[in-house]
Short mmCIF file of C-alpha atoms in Angstrom, two decimals:
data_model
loop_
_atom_site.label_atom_id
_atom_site.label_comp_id
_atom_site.label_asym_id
_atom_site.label_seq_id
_atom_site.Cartn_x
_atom_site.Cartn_y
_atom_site.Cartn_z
CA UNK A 790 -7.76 -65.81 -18.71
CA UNK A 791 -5.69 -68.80 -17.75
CA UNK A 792 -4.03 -71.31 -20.10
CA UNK A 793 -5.61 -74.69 -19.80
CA UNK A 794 -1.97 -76.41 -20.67
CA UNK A 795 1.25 -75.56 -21.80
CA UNK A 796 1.36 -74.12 -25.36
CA UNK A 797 -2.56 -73.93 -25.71
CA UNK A 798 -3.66 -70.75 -26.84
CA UNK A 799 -5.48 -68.63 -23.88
CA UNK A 800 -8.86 -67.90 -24.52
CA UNK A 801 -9.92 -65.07 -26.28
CA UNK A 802 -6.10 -64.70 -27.51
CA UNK A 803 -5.46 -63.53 -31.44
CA UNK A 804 -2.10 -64.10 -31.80
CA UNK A 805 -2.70 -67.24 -34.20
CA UNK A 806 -5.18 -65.18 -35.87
CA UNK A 807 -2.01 -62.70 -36.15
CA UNK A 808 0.12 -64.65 -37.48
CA UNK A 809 -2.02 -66.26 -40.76
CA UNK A 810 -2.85 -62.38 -41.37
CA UNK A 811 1.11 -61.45 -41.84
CA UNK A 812 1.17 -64.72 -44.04
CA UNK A 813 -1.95 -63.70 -45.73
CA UNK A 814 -0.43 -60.35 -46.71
CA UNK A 815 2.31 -61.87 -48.02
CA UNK A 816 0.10 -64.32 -50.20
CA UNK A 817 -0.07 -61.71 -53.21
CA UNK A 818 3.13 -60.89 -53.70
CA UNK A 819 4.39 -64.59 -53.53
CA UNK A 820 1.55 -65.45 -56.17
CA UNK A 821 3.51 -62.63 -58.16
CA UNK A 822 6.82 -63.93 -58.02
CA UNK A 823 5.78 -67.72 -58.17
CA UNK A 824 3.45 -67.47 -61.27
CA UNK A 825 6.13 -64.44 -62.77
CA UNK A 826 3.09 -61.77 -63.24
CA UNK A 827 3.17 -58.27 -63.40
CA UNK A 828 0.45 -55.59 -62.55
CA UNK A 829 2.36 -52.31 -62.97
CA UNK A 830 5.38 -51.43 -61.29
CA UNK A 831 3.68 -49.32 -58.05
CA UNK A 832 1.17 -51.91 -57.62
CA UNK A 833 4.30 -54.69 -57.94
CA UNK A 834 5.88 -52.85 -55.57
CA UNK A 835 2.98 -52.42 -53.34
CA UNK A 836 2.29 -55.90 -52.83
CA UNK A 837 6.08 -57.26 -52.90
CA UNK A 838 6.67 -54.58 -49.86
CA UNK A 839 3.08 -55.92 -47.99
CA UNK A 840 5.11 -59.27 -48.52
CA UNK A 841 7.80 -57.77 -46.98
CA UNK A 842 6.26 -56.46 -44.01
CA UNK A 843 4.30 -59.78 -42.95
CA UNK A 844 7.55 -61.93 -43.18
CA UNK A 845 9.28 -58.89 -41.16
CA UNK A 846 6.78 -59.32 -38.61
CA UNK A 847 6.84 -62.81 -38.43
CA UNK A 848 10.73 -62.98 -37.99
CA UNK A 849 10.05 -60.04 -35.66
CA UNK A 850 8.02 -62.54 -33.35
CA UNK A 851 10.21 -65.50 -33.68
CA UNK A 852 13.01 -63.70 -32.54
CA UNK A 853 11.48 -62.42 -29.48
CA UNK A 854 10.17 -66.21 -28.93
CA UNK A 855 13.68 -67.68 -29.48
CA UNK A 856 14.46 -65.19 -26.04
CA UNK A 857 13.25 -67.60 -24.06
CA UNK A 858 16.15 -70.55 -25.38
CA UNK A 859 19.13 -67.74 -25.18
CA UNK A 860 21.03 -65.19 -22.89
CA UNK A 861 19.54 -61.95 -22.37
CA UNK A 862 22.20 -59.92 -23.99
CA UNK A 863 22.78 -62.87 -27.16
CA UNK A 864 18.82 -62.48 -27.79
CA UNK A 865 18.28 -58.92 -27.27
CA UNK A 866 21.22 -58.98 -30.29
CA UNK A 867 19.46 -62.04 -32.19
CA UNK A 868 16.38 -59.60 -31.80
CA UNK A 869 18.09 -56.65 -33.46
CA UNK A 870 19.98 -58.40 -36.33
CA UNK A 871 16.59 -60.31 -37.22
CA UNK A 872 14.24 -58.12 -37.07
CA UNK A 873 16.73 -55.83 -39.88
CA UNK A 874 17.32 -59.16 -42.24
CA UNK A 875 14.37 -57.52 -44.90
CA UNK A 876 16.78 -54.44 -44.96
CA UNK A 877 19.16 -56.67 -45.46
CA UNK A 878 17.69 -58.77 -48.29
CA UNK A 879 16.84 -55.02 -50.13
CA UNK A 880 20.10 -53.61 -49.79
CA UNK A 881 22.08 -56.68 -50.90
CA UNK A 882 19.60 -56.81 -54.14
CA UNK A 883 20.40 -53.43 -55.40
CA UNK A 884 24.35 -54.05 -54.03
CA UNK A 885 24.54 -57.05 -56.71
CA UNK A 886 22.87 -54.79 -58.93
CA UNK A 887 25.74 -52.28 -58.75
CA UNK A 888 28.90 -55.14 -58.95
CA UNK A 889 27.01 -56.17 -61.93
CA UNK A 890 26.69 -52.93 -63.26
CA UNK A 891 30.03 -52.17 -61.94
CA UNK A 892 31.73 -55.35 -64.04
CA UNK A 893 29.82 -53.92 -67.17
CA UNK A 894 30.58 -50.41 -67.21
CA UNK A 895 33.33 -49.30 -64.84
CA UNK A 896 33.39 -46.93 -61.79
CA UNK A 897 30.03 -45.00 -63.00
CA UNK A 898 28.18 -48.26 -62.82
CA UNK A 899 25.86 -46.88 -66.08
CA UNK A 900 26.59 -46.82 -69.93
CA UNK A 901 28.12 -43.73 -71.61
CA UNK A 902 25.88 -40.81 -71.64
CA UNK A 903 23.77 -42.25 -69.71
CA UNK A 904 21.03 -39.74 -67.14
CA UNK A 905 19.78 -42.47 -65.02
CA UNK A 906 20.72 -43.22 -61.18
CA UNK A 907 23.46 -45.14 -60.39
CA UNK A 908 22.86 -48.43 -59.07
CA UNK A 909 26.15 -48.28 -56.87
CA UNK A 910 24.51 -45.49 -55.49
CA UNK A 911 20.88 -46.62 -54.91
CA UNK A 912 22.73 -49.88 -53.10
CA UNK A 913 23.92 -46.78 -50.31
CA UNK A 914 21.03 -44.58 -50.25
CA UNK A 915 19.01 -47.54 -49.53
CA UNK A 916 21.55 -48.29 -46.46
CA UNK A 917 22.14 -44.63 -45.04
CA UNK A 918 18.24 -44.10 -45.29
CA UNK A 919 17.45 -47.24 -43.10
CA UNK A 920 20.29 -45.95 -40.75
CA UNK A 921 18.44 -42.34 -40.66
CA UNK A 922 14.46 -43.85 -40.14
CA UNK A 923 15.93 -45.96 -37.24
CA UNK A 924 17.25 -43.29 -35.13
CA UNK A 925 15.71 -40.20 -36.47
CA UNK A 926 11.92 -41.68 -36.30
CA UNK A 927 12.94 -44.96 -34.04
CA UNK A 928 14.67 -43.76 -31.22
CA UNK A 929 12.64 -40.93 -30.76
CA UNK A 930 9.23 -43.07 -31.23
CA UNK A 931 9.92 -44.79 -27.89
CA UNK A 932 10.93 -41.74 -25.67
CA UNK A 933 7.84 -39.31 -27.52
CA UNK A 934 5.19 -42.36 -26.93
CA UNK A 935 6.29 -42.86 -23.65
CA UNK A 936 5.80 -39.40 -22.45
CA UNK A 937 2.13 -39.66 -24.01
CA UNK A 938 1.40 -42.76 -22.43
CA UNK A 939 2.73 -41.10 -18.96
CA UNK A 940 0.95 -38.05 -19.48
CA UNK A 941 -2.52 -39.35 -20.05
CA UNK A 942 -2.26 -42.35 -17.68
CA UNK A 943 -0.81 -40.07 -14.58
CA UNK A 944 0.62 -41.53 -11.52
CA UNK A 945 -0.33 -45.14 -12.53
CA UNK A 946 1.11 -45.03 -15.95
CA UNK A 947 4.70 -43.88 -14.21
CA UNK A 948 4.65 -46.97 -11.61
CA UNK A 949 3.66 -49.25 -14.71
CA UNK A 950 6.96 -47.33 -16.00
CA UNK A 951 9.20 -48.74 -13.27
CA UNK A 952 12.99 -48.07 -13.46
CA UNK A 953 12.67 -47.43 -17.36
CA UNK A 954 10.50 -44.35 -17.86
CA UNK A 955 10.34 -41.72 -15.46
CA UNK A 956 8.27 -38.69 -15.01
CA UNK A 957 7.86 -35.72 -12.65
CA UNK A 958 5.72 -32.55 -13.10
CA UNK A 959 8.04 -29.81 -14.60
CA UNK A 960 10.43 -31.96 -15.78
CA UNK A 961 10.40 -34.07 -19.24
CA UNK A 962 9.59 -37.33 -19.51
CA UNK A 963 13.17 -39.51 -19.39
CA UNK A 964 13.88 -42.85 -20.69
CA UNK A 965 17.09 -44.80 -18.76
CA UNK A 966 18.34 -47.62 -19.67
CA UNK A 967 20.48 -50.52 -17.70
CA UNK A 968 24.02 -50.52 -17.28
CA UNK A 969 24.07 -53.73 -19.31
CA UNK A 970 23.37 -51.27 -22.24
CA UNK A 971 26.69 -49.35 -22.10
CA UNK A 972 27.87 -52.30 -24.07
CA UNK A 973 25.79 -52.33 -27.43
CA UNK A 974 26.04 -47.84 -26.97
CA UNK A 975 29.94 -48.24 -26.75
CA UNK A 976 29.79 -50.83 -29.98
CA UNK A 977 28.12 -48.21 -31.79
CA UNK A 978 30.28 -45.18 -30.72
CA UNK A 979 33.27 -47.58 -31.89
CA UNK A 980 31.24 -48.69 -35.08
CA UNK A 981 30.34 -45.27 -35.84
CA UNK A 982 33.81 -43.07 -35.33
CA UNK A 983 35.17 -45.45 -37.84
CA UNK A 984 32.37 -44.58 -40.43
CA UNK A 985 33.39 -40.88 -39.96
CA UNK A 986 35.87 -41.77 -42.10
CA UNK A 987 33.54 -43.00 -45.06
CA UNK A 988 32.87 -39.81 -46.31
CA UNK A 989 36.90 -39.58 -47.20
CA UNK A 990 37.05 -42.33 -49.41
CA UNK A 991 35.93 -42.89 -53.28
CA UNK A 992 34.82 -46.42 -52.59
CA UNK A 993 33.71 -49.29 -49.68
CA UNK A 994 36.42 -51.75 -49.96
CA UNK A 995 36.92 -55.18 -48.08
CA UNK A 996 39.54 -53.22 -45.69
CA UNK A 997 35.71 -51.48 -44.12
CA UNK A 998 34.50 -55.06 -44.35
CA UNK A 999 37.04 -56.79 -42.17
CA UNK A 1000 37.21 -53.78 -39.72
CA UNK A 1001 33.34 -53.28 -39.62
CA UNK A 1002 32.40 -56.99 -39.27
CA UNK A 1003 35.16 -57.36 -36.87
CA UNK A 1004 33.52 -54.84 -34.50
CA UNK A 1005 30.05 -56.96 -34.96
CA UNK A 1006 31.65 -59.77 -34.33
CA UNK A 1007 33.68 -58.65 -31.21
CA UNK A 1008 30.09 -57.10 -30.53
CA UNK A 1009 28.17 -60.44 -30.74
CA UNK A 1010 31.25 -61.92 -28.12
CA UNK A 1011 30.81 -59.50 -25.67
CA UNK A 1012 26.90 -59.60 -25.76
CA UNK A 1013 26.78 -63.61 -25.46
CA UNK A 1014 28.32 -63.43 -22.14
CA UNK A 1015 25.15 -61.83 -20.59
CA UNK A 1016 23.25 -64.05 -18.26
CA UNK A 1017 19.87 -65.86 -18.91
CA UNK A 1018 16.63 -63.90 -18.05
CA UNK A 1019 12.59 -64.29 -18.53
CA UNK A 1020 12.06 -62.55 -21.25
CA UNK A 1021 8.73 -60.41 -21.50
CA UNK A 1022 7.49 -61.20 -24.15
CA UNK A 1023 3.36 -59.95 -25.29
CA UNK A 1024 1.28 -61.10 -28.87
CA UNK A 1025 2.47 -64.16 -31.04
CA UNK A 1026 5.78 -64.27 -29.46
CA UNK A 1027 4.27 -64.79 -26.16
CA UNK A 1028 1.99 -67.75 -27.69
CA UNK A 1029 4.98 -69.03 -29.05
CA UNK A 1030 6.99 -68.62 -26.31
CA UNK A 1031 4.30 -70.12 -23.63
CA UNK A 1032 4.83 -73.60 -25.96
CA UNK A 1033 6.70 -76.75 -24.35
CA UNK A 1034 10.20 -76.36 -25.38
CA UNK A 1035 10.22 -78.96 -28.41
CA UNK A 1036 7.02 -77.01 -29.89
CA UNK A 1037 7.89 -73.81 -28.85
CA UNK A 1038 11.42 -74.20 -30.90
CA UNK A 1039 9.61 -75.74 -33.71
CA UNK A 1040 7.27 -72.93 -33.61
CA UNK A 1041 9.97 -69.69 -34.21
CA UNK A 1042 12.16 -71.95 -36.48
CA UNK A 1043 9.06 -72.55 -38.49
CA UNK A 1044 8.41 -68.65 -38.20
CA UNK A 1045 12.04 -68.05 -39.19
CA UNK A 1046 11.94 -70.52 -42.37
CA UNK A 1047 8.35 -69.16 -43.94
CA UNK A 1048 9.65 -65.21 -43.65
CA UNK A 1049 13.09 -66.02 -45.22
CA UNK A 1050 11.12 -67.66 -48.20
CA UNK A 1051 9.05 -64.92 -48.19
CA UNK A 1052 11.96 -62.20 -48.40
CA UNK A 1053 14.10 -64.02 -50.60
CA UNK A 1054 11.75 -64.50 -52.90
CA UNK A 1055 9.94 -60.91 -53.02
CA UNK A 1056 13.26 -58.59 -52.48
CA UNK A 1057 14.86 -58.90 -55.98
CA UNK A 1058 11.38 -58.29 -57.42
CA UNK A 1059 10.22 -55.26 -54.77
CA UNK A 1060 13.63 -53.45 -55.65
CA UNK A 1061 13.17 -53.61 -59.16
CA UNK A 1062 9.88 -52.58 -59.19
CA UNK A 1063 10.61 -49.63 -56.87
CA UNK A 1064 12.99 -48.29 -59.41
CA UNK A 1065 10.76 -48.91 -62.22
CA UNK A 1066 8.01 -46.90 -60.53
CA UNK A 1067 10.27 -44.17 -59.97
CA UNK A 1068 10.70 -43.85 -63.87
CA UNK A 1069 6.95 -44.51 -64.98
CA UNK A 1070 5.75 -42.01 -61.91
CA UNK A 1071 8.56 -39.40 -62.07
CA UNK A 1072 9.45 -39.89 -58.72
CA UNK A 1073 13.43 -39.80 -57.84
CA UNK A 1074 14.47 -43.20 -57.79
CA UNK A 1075 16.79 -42.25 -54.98
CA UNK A 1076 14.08 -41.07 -53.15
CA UNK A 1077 12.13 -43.98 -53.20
CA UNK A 1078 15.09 -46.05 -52.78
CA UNK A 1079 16.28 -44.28 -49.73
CA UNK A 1080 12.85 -43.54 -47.94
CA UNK A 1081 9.84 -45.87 -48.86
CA UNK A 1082 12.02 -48.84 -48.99
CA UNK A 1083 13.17 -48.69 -45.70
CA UNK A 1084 9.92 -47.96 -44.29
CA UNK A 1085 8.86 -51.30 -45.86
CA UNK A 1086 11.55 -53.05 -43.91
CA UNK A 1087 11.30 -51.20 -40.78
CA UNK A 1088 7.55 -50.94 -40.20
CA UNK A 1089 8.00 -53.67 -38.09
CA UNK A 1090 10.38 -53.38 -35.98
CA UNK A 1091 9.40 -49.60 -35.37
CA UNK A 1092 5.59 -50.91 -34.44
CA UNK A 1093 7.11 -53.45 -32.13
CA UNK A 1094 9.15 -50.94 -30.41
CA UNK A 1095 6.15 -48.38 -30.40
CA UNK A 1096 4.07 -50.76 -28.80
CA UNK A 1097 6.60 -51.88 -25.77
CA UNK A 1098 6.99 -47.93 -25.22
CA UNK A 1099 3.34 -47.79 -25.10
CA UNK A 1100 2.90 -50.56 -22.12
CA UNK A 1101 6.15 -48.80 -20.79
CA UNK A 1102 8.69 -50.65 -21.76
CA UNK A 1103 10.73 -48.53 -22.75
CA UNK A 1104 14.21 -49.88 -21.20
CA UNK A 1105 13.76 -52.75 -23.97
CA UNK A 1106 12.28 -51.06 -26.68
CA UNK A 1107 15.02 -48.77 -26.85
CA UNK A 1108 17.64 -51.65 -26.06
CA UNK A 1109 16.66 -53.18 -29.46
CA UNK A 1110 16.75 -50.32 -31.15
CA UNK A 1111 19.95 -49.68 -30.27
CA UNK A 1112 21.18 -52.88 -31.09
CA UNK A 1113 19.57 -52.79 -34.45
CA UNK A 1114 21.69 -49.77 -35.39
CA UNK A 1115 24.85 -51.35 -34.26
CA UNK A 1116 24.27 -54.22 -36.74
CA UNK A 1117 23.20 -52.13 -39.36
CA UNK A 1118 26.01 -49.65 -38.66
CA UNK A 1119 28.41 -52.63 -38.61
CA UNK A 1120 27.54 -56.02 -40.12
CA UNK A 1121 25.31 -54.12 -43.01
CA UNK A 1122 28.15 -51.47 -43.99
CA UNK A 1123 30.54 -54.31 -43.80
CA UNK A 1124 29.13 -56.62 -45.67
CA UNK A 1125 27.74 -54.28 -48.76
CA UNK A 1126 31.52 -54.35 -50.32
CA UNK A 1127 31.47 -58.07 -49.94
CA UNK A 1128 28.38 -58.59 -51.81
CA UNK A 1129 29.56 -56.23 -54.61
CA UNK A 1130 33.44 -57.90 -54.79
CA UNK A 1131 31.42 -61.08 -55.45
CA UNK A 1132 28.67 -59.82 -57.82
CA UNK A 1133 31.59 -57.39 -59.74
CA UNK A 1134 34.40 -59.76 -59.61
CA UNK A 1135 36.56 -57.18 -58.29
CA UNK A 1136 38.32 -56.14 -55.05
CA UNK A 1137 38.04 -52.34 -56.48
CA UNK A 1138 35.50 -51.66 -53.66
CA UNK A 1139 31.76 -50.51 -53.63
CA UNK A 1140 32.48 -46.42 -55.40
CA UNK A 1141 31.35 -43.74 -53.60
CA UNK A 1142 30.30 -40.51 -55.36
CA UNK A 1143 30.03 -37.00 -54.12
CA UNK A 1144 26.56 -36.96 -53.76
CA UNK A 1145 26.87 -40.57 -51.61
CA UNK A 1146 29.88 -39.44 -49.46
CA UNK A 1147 27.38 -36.09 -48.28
CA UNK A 1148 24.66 -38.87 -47.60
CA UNK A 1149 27.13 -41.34 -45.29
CA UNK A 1150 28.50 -38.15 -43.63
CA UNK A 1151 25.16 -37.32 -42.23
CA UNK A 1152 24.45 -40.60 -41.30
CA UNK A 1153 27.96 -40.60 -39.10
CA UNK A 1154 27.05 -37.71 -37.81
CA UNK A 1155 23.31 -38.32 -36.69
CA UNK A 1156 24.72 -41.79 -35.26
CA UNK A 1157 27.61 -39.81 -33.47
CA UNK A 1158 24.66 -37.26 -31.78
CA UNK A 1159 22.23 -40.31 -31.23
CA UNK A 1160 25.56 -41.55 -29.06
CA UNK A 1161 26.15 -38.78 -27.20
CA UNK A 1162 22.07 -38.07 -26.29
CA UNK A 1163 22.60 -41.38 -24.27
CA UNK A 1164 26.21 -41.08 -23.12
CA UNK A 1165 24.28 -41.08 -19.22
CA UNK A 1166 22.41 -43.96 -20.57
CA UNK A 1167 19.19 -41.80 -20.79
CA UNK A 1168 17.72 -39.49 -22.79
CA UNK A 1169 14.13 -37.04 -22.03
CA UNK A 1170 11.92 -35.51 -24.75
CA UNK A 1171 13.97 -33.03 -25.52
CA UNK A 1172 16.85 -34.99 -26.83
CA UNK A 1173 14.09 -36.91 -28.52
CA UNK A 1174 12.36 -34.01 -30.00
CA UNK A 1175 15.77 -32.98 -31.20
CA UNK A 1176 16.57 -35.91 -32.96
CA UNK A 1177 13.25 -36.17 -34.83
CA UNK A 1178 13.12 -32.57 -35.91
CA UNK A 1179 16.78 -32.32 -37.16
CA UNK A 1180 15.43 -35.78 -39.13
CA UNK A 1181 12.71 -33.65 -40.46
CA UNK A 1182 14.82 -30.68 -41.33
CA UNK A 1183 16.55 -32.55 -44.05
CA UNK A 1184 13.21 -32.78 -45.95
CA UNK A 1185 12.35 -29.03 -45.20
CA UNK A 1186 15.63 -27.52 -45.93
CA UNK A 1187 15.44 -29.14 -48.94
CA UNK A 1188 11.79 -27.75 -49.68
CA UNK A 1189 12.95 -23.81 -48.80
CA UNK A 1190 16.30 -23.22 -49.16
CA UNK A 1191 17.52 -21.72 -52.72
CA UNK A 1192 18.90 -23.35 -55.57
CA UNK A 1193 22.17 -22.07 -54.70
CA UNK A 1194 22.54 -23.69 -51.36
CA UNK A 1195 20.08 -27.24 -51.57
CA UNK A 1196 23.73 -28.88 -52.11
CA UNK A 1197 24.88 -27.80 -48.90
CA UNK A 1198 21.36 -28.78 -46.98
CA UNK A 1199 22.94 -32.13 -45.64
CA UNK A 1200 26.82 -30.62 -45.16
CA UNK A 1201 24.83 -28.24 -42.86
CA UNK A 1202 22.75 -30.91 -40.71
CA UNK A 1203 25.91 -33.18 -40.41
CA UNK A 1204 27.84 -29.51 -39.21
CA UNK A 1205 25.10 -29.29 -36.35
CA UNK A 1206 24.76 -33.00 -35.27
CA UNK A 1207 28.70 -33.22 -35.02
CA UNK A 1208 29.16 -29.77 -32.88
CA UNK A 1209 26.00 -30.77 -30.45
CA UNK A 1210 27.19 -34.12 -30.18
CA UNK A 1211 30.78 -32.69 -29.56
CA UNK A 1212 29.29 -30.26 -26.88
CA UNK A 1213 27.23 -32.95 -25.56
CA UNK A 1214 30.82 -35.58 -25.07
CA UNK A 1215 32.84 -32.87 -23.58
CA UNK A 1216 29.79 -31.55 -21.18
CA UNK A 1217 29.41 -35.90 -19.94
CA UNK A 1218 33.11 -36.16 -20.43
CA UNK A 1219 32.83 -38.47 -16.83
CA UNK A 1220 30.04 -40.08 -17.99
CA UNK A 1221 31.63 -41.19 -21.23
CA UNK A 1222 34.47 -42.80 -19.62
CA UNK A 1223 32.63 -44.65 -17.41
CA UNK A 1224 30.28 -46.01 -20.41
CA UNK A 1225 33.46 -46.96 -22.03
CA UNK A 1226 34.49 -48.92 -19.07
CA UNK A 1227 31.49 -50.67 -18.65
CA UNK A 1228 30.88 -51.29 -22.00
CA UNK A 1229 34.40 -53.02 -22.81
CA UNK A 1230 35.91 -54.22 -19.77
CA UNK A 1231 32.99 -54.17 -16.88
CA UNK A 1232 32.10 -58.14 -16.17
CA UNK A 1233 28.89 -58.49 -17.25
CA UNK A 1234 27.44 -60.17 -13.70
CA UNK A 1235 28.42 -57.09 -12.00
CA UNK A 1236 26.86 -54.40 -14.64
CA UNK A 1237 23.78 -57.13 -14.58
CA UNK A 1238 23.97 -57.26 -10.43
CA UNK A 1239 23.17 -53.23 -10.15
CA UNK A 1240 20.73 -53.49 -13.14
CA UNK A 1241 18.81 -55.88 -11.13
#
């Protein structure tokens, strides 16, 4: 089916159709907020995460559109930090929750004698649970989907694959990516050994903020130096992207101004009423706080990458994922004692219990393995499988292990992701200097000249 002109819609294509459904889903919650109703709070929360997800999608699709205005390496970041802003909007919400609480009550963040969660605490579980979806369910996603795609499509499935997925009887499936990619990898090993030390401290201050942002922003330097490529882009991003250039760039900043109405006015309201459901249901406000919020934010981003493994894409769908975790492992830990020195007027730092130091170790530690699984700059189904089932265990260690040792269920998962990741460094010691190399000092026209 053949476009008639530039930035007409082909025939028979739904991507318009797409895009007034994501605003349509986001129509309830809005009518929430706007008219300041309330249902209950697991129905509020219900439709103020729907809201959610369509404006996640929509900046999801403007992003990719905005690809074809901006270096490769600049939008495959844009990509990544976009498509996380809803994680962002959720995390800062209960953040200023905890400086206020913070400013009220002192370092417990809650009143004396009080039983409840602390809101310092939800504003990290909601951060080291997004952290733990995207690489635990994320990364894997592309690699697991890929080998299903490969399997049931045979021989014409793998040349579809091309240089990113590749597949011979006997051997697992295997994902590689470009050399260009040792640079947002080497980010997040950098990004990531400095979180190790996290779990050491009693509090977030603005020291992690300048050192953490300063990485994203030496990041974001090193990326924008990439040259210019078509992107390839597929559903309302492609529509968009197909526009003449004045439409087409009124098109994804149009995209990019209705979601960021959207999330700024449905985050406050979706984190509240995620906590409140957790007391009227008796569901762990943590829990929801750390899991189902972050699936809200992430849906997207985890369909889009699903879907580009599907076609075979995987070389890009794991790209962005990767850069998604080294903004969120950067730019979103760096910025959450920011938000609180301003909401608690004090430089004190965001506190860090016992309970919340376990929770970032893990998170280190599963970003440290994730590293090392792609120190060669590919990883098969068996690193995949391995990162999705040690994501899992959490849950089931938690179900069967005996009151006596559920505290130590996380100190034992970050103990095994730190000595395979350790084993994996040492056994690629060759191949982690040379990603090092590449990914700080290699000119990016000569790590793009042997990708090509």
């Amino acid at each position: 089916m053949a476009t008639t002109s530039a930035g007409r819609t082909r025939r028979g294509d739904r991507s318009p159709l797409l895009v007034a459904l994501a605003v349509a889903v986001a129509v309830p919650g809005l009518v929430l907020r706007l008219g300041g109703l309330h249902i209950s709070p697991p129905l509020d929360a219900l439709l103020f995460g729907l809201a959610i997800i369509g404006a996640a999608f929509l900046l999801s699709w403007a992003a990719e559109a905005a690809q074809v205005d901006i270096s490769a390496g600049l939008a495959i970041a844009l990509l990544a930090l976009v498509a996380v802003l809803p994680e962002y909007a959720v995390d800062f919400v209960f953040t200023i929750q905890g400086g206020e609480a913070y400013a009220q009550y002192g370092p417990t963040c809650l009143p004396p004698g009080s039983t409840e969660q602390s809101p310092c605490g939800l504003a990290l579980a909601n951060m080291t649970g997004a952290n733990r979806i995207l690489v635990g369910v994320g990364w894997a996603l592309v690699v697991l989907l890929a080998a299903i795609r490969l399997r049931r499509g045979g021989a014409d499935a793998g040349q579809e694959g091309g240089a990113g997925t590749s597949h011979r009887p006997g051997h697992p499936t295997r994902v590689t990516l470009l050399r260009t990619d040792s640079v947002p990898l080497v980010f997040l090993l950098i990004a990531t050994l400095y979180s190790l030390t996290l779990p050491l401290r009693v509090s977030i201050t603005m020291v992690d903020f300048v050192v953490l942002v300063g990485i994203f922003v030496a990041y974001s330097i090193r990326v924008a130096k990439a040259p210019a490529e078509d992107p390839d882009l597929i559903g309302p991003s492609a529509w968009v992207g197909r526009m003449d250039a004045p439409r087409r760039r009124t098109g994804y900043i149009g995209l990019f101004v209705v979601a960021a109405v959207i999330i700024v006015l449905c985050a406050e309201p979706f984190a509240e009423s995620l906590v409140e459901s957790g007391t009227e249901l008796g569901i762990s406000q943590f829990f929801l706080v750390q899991w189902l919020a972050p699936l809200a934010s992430e849906a997207p981003e985890l369909l889009v990458a699903g879907l580009y493994a599907w076609r075979l894409k995987t070389t890009d769908a794991l790209a962005t994922l990767v850069s998604s975790k080294v903004n969120q492992w950067s730019l979103l830990v760096g910025t959450l004692p920011l938000v609180f020195a301003l909401s608690a007027g004090s430089l004190n730092g965001l506190p860090v219990d016992a309970m919340q130091r376990e929770e970032l170790l893990i998170t280190a530690a599963q970003s440290l393995f994730a590293v090392s699984l792609l120190v060669t700059l590919s990883i098969n189904v068996v690193g995949a499988l391995s990162l999705l089932l040690l994501f899992v265990a959490q849950f089931v260690l938690a179900a069967v292990l005996p009151p006596a040792l559920q505290e130590a269920e996380l100190l034992i998962l970050s103990g095994v992701y730190l000595g395979a990741a350790i084993v994996m460094f040492v056994r690629h010691r060759h191949d982690l200097v040379r990603l090092v190399r590449d990914g700080l000092r290699t000119p990016y026209a000569d790590l793009a000249v042997e990708a090509r």
